[in-house]
mmCIF file of C-alpha atoms in Angstrom:
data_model
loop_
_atom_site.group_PDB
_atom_site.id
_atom_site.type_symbol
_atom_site.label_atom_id
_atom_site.label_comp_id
_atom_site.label_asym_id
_atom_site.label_seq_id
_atom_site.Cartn_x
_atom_site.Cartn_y
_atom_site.Cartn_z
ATOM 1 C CA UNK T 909 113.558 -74.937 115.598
ATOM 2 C CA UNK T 910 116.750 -74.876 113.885
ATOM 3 C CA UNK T 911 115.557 -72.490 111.175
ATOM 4 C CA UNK T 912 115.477 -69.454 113.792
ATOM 5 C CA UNK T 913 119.441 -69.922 114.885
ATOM 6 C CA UNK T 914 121.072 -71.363 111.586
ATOM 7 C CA UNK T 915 119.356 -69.521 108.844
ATOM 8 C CA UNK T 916 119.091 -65.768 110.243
ATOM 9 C CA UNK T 917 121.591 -63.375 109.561
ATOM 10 C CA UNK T 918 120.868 -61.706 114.014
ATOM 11 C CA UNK T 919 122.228 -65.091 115.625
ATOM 12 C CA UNK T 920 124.459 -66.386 112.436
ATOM 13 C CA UNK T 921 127.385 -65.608 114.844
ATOM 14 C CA UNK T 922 126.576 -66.873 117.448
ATOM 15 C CA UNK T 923 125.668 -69.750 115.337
ATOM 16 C CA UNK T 924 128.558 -70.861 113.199
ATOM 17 C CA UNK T 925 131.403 -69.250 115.244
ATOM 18 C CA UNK T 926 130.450 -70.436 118.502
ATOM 19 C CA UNK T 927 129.894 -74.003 116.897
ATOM 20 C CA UNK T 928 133.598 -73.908 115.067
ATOM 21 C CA UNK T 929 134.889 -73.194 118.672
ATOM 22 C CA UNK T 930 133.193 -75.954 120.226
ATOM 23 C CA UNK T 931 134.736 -78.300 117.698
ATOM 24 C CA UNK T 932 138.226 -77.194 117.915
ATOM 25 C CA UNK T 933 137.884 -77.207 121.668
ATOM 26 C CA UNK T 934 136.945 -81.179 121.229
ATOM 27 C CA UNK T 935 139.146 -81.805 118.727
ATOM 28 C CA UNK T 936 141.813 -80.711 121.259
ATOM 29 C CA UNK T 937 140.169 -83.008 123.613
ATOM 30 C CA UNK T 938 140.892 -85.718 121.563
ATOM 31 C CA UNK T 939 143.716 -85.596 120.888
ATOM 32 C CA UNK T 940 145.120 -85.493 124.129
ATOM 33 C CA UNK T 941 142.908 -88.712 124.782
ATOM 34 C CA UNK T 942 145.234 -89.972 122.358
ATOM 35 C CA UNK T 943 148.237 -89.188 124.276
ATOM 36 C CA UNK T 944 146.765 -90.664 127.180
ATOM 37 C CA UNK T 945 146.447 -94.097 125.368
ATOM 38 C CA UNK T 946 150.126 -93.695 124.342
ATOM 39 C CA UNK T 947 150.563 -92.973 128.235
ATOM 40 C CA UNK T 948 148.586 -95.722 129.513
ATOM 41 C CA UNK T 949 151.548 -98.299 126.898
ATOM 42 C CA UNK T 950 154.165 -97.278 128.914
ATOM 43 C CA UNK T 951 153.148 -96.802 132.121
ATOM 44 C CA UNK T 952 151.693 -100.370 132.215
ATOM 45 C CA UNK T 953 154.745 -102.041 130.738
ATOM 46 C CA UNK T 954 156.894 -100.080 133.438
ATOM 47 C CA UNK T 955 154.309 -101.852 136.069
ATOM 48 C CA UNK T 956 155.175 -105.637 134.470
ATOM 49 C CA UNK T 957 158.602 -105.314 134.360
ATOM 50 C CA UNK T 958 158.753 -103.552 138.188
ATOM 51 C CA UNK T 959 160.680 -106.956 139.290
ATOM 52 C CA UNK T 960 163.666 -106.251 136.966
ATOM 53 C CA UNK T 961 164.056 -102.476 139.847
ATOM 54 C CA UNK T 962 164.630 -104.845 142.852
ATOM 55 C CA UNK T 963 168.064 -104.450 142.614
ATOM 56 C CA UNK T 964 167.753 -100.828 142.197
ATOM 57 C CA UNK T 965 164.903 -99.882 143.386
ATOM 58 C CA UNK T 966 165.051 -96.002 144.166
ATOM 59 C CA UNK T 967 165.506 -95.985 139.804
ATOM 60 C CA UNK T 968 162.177 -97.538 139.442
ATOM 61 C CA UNK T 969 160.242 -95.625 141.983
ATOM 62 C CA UNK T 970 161.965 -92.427 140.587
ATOM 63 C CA UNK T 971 160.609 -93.757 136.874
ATOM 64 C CA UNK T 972 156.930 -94.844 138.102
ATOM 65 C CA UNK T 973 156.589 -90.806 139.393
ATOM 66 C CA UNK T 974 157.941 -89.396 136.762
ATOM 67 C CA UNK T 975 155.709 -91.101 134.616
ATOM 68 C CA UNK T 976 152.503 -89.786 137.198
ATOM 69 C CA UNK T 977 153.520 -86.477 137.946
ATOM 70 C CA UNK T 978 157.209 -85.766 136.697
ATOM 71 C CA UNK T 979 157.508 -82.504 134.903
ATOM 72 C CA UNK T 980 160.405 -84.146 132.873
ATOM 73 C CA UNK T 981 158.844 -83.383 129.387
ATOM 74 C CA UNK T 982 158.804 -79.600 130.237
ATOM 75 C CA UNK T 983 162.198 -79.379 131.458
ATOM 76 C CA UNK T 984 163.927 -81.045 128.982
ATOM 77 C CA UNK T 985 162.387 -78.944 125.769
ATOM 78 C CA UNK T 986 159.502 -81.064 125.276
ATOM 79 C CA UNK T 987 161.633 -84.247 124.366
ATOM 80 C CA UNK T 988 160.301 -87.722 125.636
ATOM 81 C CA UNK T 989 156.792 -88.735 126.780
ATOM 82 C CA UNK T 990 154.603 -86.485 129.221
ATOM 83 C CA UNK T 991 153.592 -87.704 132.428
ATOM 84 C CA UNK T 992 149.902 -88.038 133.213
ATOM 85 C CA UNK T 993 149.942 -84.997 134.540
ATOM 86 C CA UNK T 994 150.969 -82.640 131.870
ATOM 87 C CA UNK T 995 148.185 -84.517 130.178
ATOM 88 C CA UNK T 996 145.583 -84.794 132.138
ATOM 89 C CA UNK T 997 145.307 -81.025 133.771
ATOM 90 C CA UNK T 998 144.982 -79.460 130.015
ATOM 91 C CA UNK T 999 142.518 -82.227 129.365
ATOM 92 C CA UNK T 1000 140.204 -81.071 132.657
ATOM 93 C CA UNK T 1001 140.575 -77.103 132.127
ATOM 94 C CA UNK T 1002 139.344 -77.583 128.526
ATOM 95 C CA UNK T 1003 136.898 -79.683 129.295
ATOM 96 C CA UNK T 1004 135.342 -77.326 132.151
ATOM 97 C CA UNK T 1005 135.828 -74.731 129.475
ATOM 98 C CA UNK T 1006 133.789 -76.611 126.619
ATOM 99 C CA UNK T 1007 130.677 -77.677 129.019
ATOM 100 C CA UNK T 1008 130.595 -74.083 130.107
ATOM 101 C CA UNK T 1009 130.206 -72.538 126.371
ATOM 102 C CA UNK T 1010 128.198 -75.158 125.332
ATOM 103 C CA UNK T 1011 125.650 -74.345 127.823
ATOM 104 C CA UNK T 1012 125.830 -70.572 126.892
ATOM 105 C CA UNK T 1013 125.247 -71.932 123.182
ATOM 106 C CA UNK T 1014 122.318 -74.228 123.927
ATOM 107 C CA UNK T 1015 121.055 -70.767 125.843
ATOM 108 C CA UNK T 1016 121.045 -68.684 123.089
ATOM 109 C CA UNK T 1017 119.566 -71.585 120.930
ATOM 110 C CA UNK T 1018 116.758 -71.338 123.212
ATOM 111 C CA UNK T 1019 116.631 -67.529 122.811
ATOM 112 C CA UNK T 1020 116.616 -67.575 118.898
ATOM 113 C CA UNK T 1021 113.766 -70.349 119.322
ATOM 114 C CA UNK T 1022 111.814 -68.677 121.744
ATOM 115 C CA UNK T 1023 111.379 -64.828 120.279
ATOM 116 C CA UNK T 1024 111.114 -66.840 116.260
ATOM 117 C CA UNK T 1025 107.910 -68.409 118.217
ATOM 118 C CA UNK T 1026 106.556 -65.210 120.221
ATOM 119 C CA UNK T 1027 105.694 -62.676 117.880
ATOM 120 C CA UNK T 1028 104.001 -65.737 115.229
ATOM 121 C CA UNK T 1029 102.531 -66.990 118.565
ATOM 122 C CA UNK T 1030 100.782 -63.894 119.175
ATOM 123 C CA UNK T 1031 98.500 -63.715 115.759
ATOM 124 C CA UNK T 1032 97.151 -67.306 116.256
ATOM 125 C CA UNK T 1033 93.647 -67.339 117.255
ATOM 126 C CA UNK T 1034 93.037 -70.924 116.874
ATOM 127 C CA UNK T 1035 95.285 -72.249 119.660
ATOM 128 C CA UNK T 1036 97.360 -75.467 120.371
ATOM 129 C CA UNK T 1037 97.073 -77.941 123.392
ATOM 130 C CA UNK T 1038 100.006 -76.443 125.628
ATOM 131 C CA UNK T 1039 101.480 -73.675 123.977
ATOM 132 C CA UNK T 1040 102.469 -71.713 126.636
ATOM 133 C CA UNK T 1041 104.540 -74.593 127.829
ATOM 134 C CA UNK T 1042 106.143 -75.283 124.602
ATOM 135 C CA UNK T 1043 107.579 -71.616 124.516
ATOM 136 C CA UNK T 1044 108.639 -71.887 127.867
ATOM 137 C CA UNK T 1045 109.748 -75.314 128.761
ATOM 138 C CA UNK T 1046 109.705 -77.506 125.381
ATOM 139 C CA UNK T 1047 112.598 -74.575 124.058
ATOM 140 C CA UNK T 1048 114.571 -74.816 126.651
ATOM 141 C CA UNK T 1049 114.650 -78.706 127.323
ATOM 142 C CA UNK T 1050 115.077 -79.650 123.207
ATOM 143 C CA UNK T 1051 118.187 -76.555 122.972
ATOM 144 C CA UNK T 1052 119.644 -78.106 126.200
ATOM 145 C CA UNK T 1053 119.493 -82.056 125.297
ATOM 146 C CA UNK T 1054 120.469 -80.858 121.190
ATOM 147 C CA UNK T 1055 123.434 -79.182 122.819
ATOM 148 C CA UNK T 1056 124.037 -82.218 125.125
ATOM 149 C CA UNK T 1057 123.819 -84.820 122.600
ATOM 150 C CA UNK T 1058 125.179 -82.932 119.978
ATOM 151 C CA UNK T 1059 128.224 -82.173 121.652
ATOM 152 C CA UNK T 1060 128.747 -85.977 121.861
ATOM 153 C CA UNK T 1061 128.157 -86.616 118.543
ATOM 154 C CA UNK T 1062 130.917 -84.314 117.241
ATOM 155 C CA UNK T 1063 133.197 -85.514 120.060
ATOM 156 C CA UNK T 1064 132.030 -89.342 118.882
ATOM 157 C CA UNK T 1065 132.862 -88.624 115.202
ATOM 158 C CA UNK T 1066 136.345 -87.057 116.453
ATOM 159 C CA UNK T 1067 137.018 -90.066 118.455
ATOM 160 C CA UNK T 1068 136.679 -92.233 116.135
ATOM 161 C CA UNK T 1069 138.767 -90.877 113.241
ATOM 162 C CA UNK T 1070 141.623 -90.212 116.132
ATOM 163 C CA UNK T 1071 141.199 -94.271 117.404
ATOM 164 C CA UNK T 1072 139.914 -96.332 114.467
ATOM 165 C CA UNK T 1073 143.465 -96.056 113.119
ATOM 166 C CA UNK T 1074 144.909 -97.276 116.503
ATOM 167 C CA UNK T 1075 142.439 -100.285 116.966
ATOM 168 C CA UNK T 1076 143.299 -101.539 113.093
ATOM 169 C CA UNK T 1077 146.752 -101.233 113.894
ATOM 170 C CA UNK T 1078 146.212 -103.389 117.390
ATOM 171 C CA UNK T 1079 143.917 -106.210 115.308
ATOM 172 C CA UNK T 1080 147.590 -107.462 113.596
ATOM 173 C CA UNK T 1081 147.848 -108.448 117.911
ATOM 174 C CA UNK T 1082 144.756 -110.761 118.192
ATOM 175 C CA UNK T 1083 145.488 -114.246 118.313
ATOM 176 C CA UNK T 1084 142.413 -116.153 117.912
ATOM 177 C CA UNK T 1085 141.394 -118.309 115.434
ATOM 178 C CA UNK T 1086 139.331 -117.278 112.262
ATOM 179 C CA UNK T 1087 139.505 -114.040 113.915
ATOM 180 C CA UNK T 1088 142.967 -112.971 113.891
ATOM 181 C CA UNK T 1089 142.762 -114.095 109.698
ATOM 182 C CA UNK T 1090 140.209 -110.742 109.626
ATOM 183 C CA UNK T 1091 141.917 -107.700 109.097
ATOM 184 C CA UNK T 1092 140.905 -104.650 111.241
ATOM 185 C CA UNK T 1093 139.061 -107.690 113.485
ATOM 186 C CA UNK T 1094 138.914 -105.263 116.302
ATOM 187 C CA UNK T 1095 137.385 -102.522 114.398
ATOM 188 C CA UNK T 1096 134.630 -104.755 112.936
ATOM 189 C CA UNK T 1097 134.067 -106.324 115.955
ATOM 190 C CA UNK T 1098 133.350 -103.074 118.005
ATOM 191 C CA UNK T 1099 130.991 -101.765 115.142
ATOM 192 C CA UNK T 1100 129.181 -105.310 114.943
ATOM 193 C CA UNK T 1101 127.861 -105.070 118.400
ATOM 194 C CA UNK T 1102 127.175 -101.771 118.801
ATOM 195 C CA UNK T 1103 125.716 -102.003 115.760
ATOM 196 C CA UNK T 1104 123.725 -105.128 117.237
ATOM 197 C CA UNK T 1105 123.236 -103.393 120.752
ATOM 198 C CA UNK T 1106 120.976 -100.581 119.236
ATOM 199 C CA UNK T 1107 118.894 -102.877 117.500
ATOM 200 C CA UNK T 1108 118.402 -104.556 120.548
ATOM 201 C CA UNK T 1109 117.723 -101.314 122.005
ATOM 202 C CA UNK T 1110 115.554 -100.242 119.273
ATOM 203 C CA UNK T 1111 113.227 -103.126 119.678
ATOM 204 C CA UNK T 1112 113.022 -103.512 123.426
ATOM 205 C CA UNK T 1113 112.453 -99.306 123.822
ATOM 206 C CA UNK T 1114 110.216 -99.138 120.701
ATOM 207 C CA UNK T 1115 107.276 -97.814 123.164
ATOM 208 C CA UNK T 1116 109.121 -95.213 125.155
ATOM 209 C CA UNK T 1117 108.962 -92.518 122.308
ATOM 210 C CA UNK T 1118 104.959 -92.694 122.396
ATOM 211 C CA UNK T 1119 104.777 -92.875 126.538
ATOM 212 C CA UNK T 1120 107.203 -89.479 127.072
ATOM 213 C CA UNK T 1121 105.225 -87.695 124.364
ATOM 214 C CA UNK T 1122 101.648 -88.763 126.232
ATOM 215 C CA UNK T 1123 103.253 -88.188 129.269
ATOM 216 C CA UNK T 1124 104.189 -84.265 128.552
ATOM 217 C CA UNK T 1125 100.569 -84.023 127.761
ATOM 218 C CA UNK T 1126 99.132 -84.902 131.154
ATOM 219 C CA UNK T 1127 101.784 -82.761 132.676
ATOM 220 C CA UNK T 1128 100.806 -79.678 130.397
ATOM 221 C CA UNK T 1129 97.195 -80.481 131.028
ATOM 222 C CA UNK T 1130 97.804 -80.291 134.914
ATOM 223 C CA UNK T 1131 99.767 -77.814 135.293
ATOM 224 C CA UNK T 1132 97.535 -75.671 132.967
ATOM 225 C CA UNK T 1133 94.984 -75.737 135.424
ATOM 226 C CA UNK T 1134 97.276 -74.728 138.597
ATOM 227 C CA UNK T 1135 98.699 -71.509 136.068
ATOM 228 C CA UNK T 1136 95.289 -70.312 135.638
ATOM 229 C CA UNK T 1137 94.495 -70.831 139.391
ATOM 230 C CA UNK T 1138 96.825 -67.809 140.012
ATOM 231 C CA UNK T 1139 94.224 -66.144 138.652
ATOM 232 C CA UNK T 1140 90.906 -67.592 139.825
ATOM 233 C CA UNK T 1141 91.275 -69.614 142.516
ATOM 234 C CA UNK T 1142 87.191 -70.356 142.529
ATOM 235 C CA UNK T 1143 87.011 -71.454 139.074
ATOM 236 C CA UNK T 1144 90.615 -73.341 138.646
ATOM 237 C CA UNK T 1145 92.458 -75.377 140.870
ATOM 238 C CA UNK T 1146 89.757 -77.618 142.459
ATOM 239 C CA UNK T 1147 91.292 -80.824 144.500
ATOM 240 C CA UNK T 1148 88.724 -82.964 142.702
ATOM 241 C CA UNK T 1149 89.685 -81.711 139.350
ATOM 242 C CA UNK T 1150 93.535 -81.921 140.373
ATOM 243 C CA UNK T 1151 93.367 -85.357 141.583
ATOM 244 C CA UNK T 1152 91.803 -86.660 138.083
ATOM 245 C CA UNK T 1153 94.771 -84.944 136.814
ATOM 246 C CA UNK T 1154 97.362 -86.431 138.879
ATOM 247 C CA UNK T 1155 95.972 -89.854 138.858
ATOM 248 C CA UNK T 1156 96.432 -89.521 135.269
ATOM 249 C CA UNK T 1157 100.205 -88.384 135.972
ATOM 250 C CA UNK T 1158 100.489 -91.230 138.356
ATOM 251 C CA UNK T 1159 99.263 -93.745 135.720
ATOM 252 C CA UNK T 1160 101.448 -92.836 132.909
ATOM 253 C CA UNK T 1161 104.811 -92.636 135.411
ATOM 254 C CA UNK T 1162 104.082 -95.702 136.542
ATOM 255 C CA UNK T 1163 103.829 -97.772 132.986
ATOM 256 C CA UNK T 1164 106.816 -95.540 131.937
ATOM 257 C CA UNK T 1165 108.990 -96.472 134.477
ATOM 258 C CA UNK T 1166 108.339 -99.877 133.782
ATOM 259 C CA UNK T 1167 109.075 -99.725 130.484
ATOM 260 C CA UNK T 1168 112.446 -98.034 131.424
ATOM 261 C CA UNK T 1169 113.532 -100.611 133.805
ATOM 262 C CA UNK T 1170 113.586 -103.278 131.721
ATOM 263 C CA UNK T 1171 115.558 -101.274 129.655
ATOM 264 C CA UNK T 1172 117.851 -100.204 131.917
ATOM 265 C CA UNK T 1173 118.173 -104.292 132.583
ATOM 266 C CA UNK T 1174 118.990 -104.672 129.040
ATOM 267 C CA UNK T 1175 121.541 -101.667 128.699
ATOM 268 C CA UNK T 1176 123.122 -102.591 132.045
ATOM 269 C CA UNK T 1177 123.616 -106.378 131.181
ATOM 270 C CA UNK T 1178 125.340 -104.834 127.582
ATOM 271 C CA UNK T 1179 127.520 -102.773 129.367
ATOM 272 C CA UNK T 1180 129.295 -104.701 131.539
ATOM 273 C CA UNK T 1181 130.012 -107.308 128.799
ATOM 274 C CA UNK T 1182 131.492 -104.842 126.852
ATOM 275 C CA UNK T 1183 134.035 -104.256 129.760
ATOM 276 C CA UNK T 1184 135.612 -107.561 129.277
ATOM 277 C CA UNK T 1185 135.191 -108.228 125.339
ATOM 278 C CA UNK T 1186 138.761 -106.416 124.444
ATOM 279 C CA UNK T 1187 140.118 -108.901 127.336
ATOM 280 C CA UNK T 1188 138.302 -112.316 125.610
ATOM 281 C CA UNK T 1189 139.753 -111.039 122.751
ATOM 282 C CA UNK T 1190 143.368 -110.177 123.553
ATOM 283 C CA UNK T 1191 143.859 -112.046 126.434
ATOM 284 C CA UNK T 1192 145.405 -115.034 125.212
ATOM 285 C CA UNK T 1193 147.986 -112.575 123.713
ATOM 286 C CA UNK T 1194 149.300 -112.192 126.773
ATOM 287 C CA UNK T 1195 150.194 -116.016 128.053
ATOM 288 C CA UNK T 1196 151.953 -116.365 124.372
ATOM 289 C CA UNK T 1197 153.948 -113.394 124.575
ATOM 290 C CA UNK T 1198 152.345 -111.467 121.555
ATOM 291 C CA UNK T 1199 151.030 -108.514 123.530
ATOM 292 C CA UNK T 1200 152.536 -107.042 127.251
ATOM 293 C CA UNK T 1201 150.294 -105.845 129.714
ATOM 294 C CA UNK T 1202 150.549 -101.744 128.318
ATOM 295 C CA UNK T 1203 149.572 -102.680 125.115
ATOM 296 C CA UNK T 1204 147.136 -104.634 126.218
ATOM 297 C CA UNK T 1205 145.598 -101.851 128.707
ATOM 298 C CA UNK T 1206 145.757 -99.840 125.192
ATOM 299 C CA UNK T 1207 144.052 -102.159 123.636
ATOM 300 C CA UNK T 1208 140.998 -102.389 125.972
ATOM 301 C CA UNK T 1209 141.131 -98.195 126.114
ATOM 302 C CA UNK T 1210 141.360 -97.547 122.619
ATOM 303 C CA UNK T 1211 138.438 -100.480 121.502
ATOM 304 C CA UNK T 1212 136.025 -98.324 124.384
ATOM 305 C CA UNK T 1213 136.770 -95.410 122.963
ATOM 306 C CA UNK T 1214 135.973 -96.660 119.331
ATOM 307 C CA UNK T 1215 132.739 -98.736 120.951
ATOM 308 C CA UNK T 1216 131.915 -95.395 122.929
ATOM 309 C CA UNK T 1217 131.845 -93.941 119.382
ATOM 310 C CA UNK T 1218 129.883 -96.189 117.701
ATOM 311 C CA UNK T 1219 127.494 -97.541 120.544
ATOM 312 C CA UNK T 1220 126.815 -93.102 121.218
ATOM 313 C CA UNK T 1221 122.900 -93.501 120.246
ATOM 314 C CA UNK T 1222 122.528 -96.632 122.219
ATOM 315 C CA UNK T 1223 123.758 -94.857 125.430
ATOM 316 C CA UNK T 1224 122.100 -92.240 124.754
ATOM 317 C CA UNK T 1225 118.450 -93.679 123.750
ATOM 318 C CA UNK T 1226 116.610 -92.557 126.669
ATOM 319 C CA UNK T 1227 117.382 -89.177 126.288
ATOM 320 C CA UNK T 1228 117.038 -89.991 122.339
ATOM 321 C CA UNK T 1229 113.599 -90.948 123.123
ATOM 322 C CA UNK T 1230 112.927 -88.013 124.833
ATOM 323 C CA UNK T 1231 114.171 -85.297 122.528
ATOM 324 C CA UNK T 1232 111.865 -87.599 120.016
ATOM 325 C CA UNK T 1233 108.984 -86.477 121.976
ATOM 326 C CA UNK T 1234 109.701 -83.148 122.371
ATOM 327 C CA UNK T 1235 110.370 -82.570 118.663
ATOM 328 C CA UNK T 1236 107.084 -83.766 118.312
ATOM 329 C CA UNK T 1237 105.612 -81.283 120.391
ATOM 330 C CA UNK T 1238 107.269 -78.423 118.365
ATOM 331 C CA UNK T 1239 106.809 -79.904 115.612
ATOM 332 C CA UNK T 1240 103.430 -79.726 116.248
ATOM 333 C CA UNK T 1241 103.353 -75.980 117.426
ATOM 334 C CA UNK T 1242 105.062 -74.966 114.092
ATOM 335 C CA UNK T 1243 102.917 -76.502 111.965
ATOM 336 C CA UNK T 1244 99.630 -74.781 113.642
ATOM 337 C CA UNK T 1245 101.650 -70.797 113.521
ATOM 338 C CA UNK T 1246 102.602 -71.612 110.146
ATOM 339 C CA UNK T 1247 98.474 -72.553 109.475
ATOM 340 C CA UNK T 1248 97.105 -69.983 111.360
ATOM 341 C CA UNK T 1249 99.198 -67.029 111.908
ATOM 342 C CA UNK T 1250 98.680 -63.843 110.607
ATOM 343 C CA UNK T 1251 100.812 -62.106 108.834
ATOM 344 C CA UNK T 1252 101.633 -58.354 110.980
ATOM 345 C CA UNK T 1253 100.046 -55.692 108.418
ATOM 346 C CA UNK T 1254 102.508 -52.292 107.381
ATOM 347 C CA UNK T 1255 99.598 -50.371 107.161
ATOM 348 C CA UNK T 1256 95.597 -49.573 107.651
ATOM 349 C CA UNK T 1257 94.939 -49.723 104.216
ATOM 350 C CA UNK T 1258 96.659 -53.338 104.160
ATOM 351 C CA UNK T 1259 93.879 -56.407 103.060
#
């Protein structure tokens, strides 16, 4: 799987330079996320103190747009703080840009995989449950949810180095008890319940791994059947032999959506207390003057962002789980070419 893009000199390219690409393209990303937070300080604070305009209001209304969609930090040689903006419009062109060449990547992933598999394939005799399907589909799904989920995990990592800085910094801000005593409080408190979260996670989808994998089975047994049907439509393809099949579809949807929705309960319930823990936390800051309302919208940005980092598995675990199950399945299909394949022979004479 990774052996046929990463360690052959025909996609080594494609590889190692595409992947460098993709990273500065994030890392750019990021960054600008960063200036957004800055953003977010000031154009907040300008919102709290919009009383102190209603003398002169046409000042403050000229401020609040210039902040949105003023041009200001062009004009006047890049001096002062972009509007949103001259932020934001880099921010979606790149990202259109990244999503497009990482699906070009995962692609050609999937090619590498797929003609490394073919030609070894093609001297087994002693075949594998499915194989036809693991070419075909299991290459393309695991390249497409590896260049999903890896794309997040390098933008995660990025994130983090960019924002753990800022959320220490903002921790010298809290001003609860015990808490506020803790240095980088903030910080340790994102990474305790993500960390906590996935365990959670871990133990409430502990049997979704094993149901996706079973699940793939029945659908590669069924469909099997209806590929062979093409081809004799007496012998393949009966309804009685179909319906056994689907029932057995049926069955295994049916216990693995259940499984899922109580662990969509759990993962919904975790999200939306997340939303307000930055605000339990700083809140108080607010009524006693410690914080203002921008750094406090910075506050609850920059502690997602970290969280977002840290918590990346946990939001991702049903697609974790089935990548799991998929790896299996090629797993699987590697180690029966690597038993059973024969090696292609130069010549006649060849023993």
């Amino acid at each position: 799987m990774f052996h046929s893009f990463y360690k052959t000199k025909e996609w080594a390219f494609w590889a190692y330079g595409g992947g460098a690409l993709l990273i500065l393209c994030l890392w750019m990303q990021v960054e600008m996320s960063v200036a957004i937070n800055t953003w977010y300080g000031d154009f907040y604070n300008l919102l709290q103190t919009a009383a102190d305009y209603k003398d002169k209001p046409d000042e403050g209304i000229a401020l609040f747009f210039s902040k949105l969609i003023g041009f200001d930090y062009l004009i006047n040689n890049y001096e002062g703080q972009p509007s949103f903006l001259i932020i934001a419009f880099p921010y979606v062109l790149l990202a259109i840009i990244t999503n497009w060449f990482t699906r070009i990547y995962g692609l050609r992933w999937r090619e590498a995989m797929t003609f490394n598999f073919i030609p070894r394939w093609r001297t087994v005799e002693d075949e594998i449950e499915g194989a036809s399907q693991r070419i075909q589909e299991d290459c393309n799904r695991f390249a497409r949810i590896v260049e999903s989920l890896g794309l997040q995990v390098v933008r995660a990592i990025m994130t983090l180095i960019a924002f753990i800085p800022i959320l220490w910094d903002f921790s010298s801000k809290v001003d609860i008890p015990i808490i506020r005593d803790i240095e980088g409080s903030l910080v340790w408190g994102s990474l305790l319940v993500s960390v906590g979260g996935l365990l959670i996670s871990w133990l409430v989808g502990i049997k979704l791994p094993g149901l996706e994998y079973n699940n793939q089975r029945v659908e590669a047994a069924f469909r099997k059947d209806l590929v062979l049907a093409e081809d004799n439509k007496e012998q393949y393809a009966k309804q009685e032999t179909l319906f056994e099949l689907f029932t057995g579809i049926r069955f295994n949807y049916h216990r693995l959506y259940w499984h899922y929705g109580y662990f969509d309960l759990w993962l919904n319930i975790y999200d939306q207390f997340m939303v307000i823990v930055p605000y339990l936390i700083m809140g108080p800051g607010l009524f006693t003057g410690l914080i203002t309302l921008g750094t406090m919208v910075q506050i609850s940005n920059a502690f997602q962002k970290v969280h977002g980092g840290f918590a990346l598995f946990l939001h991702n675990w049903t697609t974790i789980t089935e990548l799991r199950s998929i790896y299996r399945r090629l797993h699987e299909f590697e180690h029966n070419l690597r038993r059973f394949e024969k090696p292609v022979l130069d010549s006649p004479q060849s023993v």
